[in-house]
PDB file of C-alpha atoms in Angstrom:
ATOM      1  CA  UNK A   8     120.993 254.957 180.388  1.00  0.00           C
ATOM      2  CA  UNK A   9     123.585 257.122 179.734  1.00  0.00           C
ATOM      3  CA  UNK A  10     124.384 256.055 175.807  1.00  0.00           C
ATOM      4  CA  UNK A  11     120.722 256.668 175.643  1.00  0.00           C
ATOM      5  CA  UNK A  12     121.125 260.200 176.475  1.00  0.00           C
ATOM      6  CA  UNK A  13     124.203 260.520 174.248  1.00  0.00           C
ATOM      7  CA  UNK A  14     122.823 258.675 171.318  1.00  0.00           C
ATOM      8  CA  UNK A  15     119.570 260.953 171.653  1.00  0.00           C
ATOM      9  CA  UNK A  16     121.567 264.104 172.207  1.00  0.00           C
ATOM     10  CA  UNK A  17     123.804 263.140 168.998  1.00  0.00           C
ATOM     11  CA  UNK A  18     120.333 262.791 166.989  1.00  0.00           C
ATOM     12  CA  UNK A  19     119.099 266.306 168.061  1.00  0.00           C
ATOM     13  CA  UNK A  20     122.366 267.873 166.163  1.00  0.00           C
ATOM     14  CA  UNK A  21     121.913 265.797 163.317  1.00  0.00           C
ATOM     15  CA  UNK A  22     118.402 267.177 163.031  1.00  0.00           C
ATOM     16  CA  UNK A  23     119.443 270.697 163.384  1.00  0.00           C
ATOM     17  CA  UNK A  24     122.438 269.852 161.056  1.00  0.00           C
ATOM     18  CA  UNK A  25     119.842 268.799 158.241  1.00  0.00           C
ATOM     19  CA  UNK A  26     117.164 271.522 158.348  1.00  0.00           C
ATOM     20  CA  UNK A  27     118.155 274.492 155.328  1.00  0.00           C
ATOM     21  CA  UNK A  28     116.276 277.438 154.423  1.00  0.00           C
ATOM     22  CA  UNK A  29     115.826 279.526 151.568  1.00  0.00           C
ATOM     23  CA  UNK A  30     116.906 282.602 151.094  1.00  0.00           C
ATOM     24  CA  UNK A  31     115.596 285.475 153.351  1.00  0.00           C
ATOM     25  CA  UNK A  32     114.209 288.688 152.761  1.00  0.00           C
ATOM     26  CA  UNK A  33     113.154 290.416 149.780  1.00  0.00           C
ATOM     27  CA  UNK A  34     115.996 288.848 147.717  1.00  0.00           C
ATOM     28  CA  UNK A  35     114.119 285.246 147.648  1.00  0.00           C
ATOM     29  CA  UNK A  36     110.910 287.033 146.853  1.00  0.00           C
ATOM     30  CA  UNK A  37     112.188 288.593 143.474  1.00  0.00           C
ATOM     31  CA  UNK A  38     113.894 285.564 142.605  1.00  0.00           C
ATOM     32  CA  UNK A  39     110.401 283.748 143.373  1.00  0.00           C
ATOM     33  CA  UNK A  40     108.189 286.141 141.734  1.00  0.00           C
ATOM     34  CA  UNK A  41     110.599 285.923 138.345  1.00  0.00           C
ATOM     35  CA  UNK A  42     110.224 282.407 138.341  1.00  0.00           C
ATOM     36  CA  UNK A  43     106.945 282.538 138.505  1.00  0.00           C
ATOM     37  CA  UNK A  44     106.550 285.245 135.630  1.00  0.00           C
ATOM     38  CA  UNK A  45     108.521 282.310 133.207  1.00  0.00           C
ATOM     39  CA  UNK A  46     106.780 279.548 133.828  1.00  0.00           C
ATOM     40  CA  UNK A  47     103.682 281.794 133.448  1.00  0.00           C
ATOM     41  CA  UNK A  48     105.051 282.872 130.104  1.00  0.00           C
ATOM     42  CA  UNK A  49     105.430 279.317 129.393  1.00  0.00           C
ATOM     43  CA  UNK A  50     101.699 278.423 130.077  1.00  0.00           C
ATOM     44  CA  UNK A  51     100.285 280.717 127.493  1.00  0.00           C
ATOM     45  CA  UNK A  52     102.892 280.435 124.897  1.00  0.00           C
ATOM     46  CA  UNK A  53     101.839 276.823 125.418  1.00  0.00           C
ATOM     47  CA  UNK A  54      98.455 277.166 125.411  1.00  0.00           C
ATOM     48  CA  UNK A  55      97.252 276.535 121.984  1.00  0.00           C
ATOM     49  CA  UNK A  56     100.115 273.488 121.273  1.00  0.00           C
ATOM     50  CA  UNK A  57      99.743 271.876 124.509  1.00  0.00           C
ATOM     51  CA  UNK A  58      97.159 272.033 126.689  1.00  0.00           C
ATOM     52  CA  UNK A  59      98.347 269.644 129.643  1.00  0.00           C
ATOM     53  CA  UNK A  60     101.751 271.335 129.204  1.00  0.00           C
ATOM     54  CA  UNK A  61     100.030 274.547 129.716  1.00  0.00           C
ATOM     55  CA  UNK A  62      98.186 273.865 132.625  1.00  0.00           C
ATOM     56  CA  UNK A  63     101.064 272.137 134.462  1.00  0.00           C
ATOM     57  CA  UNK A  64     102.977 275.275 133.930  1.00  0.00           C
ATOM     58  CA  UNK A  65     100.574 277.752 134.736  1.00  0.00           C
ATOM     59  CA  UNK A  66      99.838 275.275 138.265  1.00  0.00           C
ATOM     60  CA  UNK A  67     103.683 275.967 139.066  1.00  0.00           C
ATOM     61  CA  UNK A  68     103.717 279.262 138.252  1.00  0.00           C
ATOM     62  CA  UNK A  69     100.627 279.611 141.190  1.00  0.00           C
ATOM     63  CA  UNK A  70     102.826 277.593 143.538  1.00  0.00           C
ATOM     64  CA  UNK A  71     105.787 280.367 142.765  1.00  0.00           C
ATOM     65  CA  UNK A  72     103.542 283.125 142.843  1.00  0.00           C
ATOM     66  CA  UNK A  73     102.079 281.932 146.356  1.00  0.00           C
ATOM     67  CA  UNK A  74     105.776 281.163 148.428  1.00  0.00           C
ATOM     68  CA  UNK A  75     106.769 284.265 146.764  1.00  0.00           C
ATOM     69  CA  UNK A  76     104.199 285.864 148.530  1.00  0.00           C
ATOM     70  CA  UNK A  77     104.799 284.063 152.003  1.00  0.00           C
ATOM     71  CA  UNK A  78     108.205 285.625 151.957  1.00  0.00           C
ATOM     72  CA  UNK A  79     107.361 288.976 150.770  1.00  0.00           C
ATOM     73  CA  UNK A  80     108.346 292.169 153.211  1.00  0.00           C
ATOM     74  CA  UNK A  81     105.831 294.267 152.603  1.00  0.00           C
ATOM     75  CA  UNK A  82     102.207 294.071 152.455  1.00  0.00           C
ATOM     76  CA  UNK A  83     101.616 295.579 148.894  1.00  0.00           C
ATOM     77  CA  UNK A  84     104.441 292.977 147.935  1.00  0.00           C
ATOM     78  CA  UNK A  85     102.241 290.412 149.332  1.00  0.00           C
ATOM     79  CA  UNK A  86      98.990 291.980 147.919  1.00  0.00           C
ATOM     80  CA  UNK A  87     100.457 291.612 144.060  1.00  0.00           C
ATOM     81  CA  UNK A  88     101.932 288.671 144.766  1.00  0.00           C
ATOM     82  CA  UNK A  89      98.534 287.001 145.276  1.00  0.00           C
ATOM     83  CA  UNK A  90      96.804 288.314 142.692  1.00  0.00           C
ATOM     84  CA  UNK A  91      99.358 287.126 140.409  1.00  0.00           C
ATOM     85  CA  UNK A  92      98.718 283.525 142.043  1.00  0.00           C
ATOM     86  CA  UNK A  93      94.893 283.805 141.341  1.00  0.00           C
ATOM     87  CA  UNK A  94      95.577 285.056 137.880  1.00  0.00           C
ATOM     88  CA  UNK A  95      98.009 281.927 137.190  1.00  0.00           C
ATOM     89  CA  UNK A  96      94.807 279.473 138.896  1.00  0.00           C
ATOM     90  CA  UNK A  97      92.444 281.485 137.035  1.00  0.00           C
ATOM     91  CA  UNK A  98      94.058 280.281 134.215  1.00  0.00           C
ATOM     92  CA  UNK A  99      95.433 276.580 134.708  1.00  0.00           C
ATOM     93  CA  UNK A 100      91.440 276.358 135.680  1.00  0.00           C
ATOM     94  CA  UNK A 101      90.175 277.373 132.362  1.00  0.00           C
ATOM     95  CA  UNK A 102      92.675 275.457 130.708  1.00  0.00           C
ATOM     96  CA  UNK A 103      91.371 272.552 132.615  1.00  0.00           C
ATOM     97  CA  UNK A 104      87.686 273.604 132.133  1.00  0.00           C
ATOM     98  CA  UNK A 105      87.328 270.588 129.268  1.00  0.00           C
ATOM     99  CA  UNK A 106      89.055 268.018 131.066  1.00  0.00           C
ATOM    100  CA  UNK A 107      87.530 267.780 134.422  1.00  0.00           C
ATOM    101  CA  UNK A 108      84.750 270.435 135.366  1.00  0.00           C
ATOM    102  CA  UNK A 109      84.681 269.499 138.986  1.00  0.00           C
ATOM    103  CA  UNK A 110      88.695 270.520 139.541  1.00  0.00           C
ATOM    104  CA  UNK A 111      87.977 273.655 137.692  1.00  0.00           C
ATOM    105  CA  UNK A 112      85.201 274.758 139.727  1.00  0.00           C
ATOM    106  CA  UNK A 113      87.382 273.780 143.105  1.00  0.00           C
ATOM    107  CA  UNK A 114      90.642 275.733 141.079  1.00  0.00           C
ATOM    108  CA  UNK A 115      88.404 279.218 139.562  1.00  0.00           C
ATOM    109  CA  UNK A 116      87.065 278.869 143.801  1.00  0.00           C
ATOM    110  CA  UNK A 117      90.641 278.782 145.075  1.00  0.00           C
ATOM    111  CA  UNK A 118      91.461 281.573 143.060  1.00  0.00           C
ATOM    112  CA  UNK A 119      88.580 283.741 143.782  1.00  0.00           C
ATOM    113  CA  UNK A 120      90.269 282.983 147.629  1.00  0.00           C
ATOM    114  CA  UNK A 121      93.430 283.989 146.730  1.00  0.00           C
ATOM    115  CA  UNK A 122      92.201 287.535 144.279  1.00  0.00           C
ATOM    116  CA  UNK A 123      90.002 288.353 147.468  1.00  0.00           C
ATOM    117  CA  UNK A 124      92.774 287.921 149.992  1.00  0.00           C
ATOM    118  CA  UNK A 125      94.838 290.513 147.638  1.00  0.00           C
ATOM    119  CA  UNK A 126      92.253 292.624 147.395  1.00  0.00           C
ATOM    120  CA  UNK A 127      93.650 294.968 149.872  1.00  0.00           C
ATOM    121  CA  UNK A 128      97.305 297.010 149.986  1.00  0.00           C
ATOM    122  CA  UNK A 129      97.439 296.587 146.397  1.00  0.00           C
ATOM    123  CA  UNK A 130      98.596 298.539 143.922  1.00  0.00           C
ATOM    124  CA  UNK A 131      95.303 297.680 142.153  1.00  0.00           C
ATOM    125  CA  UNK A 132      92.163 299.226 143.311  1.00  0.00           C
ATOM    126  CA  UNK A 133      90.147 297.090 146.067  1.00  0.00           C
ATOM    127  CA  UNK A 134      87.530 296.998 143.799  1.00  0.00           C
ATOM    128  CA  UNK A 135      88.774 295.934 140.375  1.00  0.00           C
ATOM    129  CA  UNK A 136      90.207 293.196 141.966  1.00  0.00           C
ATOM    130  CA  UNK A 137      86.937 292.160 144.180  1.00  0.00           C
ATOM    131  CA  UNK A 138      85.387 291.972 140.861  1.00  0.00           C
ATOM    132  CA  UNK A 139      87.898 289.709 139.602  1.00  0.00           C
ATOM    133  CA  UNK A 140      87.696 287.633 142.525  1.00  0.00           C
ATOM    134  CA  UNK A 141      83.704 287.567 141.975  1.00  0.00           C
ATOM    135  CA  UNK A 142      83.924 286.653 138.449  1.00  0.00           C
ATOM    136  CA  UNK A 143      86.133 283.288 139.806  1.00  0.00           C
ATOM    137  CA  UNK A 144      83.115 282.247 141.999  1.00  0.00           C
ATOM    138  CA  UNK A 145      80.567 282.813 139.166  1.00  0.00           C
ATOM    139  CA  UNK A 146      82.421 280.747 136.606  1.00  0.00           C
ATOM    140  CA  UNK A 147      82.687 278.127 140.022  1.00  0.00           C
ATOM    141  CA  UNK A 148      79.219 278.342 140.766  1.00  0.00           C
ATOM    142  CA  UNK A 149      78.575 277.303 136.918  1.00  0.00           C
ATOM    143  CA  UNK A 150      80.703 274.442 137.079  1.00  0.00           C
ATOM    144  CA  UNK A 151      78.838 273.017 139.932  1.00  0.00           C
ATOM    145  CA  UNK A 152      80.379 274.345 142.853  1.00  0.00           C
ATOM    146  CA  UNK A 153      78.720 274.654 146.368  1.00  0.00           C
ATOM    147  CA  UNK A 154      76.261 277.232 145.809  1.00  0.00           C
ATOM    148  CA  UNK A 155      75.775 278.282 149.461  1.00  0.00           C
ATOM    149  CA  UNK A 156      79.118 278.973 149.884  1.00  0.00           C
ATOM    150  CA  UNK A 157      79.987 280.286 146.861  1.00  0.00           C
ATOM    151  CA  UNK A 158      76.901 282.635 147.067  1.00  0.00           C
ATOM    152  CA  UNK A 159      78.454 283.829 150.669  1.00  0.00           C
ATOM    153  CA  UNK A 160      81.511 284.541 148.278  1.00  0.00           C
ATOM    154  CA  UNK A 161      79.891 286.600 145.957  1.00  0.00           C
ATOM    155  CA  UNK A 162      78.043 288.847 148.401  1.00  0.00           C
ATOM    156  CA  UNK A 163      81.019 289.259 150.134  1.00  0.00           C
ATOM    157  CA  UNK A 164      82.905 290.863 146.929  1.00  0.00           C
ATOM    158  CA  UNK A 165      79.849 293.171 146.763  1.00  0.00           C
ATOM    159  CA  UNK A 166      79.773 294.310 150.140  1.00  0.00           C
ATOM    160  CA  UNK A 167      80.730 298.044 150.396  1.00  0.00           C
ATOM    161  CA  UNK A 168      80.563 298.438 146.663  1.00  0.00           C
ATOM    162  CA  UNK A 169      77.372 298.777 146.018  1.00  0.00           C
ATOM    163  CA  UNK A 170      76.427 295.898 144.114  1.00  0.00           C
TER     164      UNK A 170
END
């Protein structure tokens, strides 16, 4: 009874012992965010070579963008920081418009998500960026998306502009 205490007690330190994080702070956020700025460099100088290439990088470049924004201070930080991930979706979805239609519907929804959930604290007005975030559930809703919630989408990007 008593190894089993010391054996389990020995495992909790070697759990501690193993678990690392990244950087804190607004240090990891820049390094994130520049990351994310190459490998969306890389997806459209790729673009018209490579199309899987592309859309690969501009999928990583939305996984940057997003942790980048996770770890971000302040709440304009954060605000940028998901638009830039729906602009890098927006993109790896029309890149993948000819390939599969279905993913590129669920990817142009997912990045209506993320453009609407940056639509405040920005640097960019509310409103440009609602529209952008309405323009991603269009293009879904033409690819064959759920229409009733994607129409719940839409009216929500118009609400309080006048649309």
């Amino acid at each position: 009874m008593a190894e089993n205490r010391v054996l389990e007690a020995r495992e909790r330190r070697s759990r501690r012992a193993r678990r690392r994080r990244g950087p804190l702070g607004e240090e990891g956020c820049r390094k994130l965010s520049k990351d994310a700025e190459t490998w969306m460099g890389r997806a459209v100088s790729l673009r018209n070579s490579d199309v899987q290439k592309a859309m690969r990088a501009a999928e990583r470049a939305f996984g940057f963008f997003l942790s980048a924004s996770r770890k971000a201070e302040s709440e304009m930080k954060r605000a940028e920081l998901l638009v830039g991930a729906g602009k890098a979706l927006s993109f790896a979805a029309f890149l993948c418009e000819r390939k599969d239609v279905r993913r590129a519907a669920r990817m142009h929804e997912e990045a209506g998500d993320h453009f609407y959930a940056g639509a405040r604290h920005g640097a960019i007005t509310e409103a440009s960026v609602k529209g952008l975030a309405r323009k991603e559930y269009e293009r879904a809703w033409e690819l064959g998306g759920n229409a009733r919630v994607l129409q719940r989408k839409i009216e929500a990007c118009g609400r309080g502009q006048g649309l």
